[in-house]
Short mmCIF file of C-alpha atoms in Angstrom, two decimals:
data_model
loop_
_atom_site.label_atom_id
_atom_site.label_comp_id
_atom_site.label_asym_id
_atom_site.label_seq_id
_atom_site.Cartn_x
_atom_site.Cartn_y
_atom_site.Cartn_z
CA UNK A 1 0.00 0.00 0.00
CA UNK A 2 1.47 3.41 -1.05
CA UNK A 3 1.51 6.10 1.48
CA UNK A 4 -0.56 8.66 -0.70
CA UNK A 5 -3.00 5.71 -1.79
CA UNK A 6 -7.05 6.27 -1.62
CA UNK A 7 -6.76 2.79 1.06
CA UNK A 8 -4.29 4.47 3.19
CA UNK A 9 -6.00 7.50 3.50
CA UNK A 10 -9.02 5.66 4.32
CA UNK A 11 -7.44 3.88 7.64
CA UNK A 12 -5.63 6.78 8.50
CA UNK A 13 -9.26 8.61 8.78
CA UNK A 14 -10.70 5.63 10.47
CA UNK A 15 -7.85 5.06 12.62
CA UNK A 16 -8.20 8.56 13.88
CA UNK A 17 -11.89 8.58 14.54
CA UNK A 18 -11.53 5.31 16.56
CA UNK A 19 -8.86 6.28 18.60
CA UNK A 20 -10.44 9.39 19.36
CA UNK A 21 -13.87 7.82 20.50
CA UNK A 22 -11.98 5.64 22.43
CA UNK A 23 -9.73 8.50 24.45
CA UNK A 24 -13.38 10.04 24.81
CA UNK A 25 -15.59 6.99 26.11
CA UNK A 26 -12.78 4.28 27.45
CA UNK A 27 -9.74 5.92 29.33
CA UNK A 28 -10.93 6.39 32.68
CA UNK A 29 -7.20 8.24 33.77
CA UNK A 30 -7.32 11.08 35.43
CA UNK A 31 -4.20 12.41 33.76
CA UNK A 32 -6.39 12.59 30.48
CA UNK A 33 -7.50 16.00 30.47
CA UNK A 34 -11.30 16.36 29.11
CA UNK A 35 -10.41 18.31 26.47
CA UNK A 36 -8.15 15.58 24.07
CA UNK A 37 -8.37 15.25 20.85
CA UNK A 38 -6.96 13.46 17.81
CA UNK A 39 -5.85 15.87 15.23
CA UNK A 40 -4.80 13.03 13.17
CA UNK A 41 -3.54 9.50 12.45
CA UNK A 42 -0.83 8.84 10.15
CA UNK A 43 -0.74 4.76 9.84
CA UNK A 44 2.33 3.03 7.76
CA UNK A 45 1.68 1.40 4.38
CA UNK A 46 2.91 -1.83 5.99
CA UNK A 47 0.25 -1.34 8.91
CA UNK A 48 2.89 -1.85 11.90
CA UNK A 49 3.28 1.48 13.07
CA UNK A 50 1.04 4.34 13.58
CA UNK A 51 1.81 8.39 14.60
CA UNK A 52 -1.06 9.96 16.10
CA UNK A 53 -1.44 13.63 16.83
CA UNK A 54 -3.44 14.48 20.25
CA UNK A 55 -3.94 18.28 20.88
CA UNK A 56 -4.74 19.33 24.66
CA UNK A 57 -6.20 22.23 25.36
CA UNK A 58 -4.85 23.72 28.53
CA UNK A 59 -1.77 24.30 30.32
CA UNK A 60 1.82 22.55 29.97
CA UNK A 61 1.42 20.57 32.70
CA UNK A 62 -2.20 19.56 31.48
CA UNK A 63 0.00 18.69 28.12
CA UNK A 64 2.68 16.38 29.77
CA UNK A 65 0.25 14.57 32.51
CA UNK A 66 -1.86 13.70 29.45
CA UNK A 67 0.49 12.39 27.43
CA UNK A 68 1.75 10.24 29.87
CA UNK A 69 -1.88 8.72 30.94
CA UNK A 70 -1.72 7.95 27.25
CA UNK A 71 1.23 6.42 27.13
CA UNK A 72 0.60 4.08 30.13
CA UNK A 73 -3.33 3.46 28.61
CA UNK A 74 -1.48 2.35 25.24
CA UNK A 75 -2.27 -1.09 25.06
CA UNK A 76 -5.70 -0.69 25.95
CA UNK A 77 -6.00 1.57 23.29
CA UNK A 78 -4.27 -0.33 21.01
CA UNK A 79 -6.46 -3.46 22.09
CA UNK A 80 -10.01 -1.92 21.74
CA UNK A 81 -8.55 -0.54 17.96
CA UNK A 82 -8.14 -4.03 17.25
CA UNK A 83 -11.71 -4.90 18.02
CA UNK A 84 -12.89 -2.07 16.76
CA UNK A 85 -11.33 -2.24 13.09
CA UNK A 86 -10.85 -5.16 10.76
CA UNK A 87 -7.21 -4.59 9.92
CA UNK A 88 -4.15 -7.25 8.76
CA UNK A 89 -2.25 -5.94 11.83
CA UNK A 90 -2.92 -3.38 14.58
CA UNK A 91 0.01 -1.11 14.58
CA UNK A 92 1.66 0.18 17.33
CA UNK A 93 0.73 3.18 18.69
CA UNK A 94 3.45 6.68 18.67
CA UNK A 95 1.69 9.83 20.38
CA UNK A 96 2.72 13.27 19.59
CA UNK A 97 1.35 16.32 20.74
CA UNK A 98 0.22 18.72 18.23
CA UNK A 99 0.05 22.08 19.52
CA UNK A 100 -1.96 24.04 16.17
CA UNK A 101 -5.10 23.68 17.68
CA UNK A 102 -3.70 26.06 20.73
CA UNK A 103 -1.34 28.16 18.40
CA UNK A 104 -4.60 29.05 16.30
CA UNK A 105 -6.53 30.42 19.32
CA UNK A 106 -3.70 32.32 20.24
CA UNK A 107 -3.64 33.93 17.21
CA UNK A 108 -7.22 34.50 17.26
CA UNK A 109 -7.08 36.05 20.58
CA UNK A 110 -3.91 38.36 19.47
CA UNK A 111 -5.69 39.28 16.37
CA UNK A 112 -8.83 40.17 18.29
CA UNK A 113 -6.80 42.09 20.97
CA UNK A 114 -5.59 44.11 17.58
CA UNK A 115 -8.91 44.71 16.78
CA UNK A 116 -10.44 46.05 19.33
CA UNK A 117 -7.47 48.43 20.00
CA UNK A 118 -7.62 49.29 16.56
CA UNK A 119 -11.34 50.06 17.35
CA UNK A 120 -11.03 52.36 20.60
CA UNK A 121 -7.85 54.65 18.67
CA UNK A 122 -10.83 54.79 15.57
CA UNK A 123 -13.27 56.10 18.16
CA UNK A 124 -10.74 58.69 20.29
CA UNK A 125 -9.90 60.28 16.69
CA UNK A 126 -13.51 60.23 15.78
CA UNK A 127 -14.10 62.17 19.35
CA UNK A 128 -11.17 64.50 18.85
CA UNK A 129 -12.53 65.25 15.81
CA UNK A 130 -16.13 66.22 17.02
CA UNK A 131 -14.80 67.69 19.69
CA UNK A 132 -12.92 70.23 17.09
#
């Protein structure tokens, strides 16, 4: 299977949404923070490994402790993927934490801070204007 193939794209998207159901509904760790999520799966064309991306929205610490509950809950994971898909292997299991889903609000908030100061120095020329 090529890496780019319609097939691998398909697991890779089915790969992600099980894993992510599962971090929702089965990992009962406390480390987990609520707010996990899988940006995406990236499975090998030979099946035996797999990379997936996990934002956390939070603080470091929230980062770290949840990447370690999900280290120590990877078997299980790996285990209910198996039962949950009909693959030729269940590959192993690589987190990495994706931090674009945090970078973007930042920027969102930054831009909006812009915005609104952009917005009051508008309204203080408009005023000195009148006021003339």
């Amino acid at each position: 299977m090529r890496k780019r193939s319609i097939k691998n794209t398909r697991v890779n998207t089915e790969v992600q949404r099980a894993v992510g159901s599962i971090i929702r509904g089965g990992i009962k760790d406390p480390r987990v923070a609520p707010w996990t999520s899988v940006v995406a799966a990236e499975v090998a064309p030979d099946l035996k490994t797999c990379k997936i991306y996990i934002s956390v929205l939070g603080d470091q610490e929230a980062q770290t402790e949840t990447m370690k509950g999900l280290k120590s809950a990877e078997g299980y994971i790996r285990k209910e993927l198996a039962a949950q898909l009909n693959l030729r292997n269940t590959p192993e299991l690589t987190f990495v934490l994706d931090q674009s889903i945090e970078y973007g609000v930042n920027m969102s908030r930054k831009i909006d801070e812009i915005t609104e100061k952009e917005r009051l120095a508008r309204r203080e020329i408009e005023e000195e204007a009148d006021e003339e």
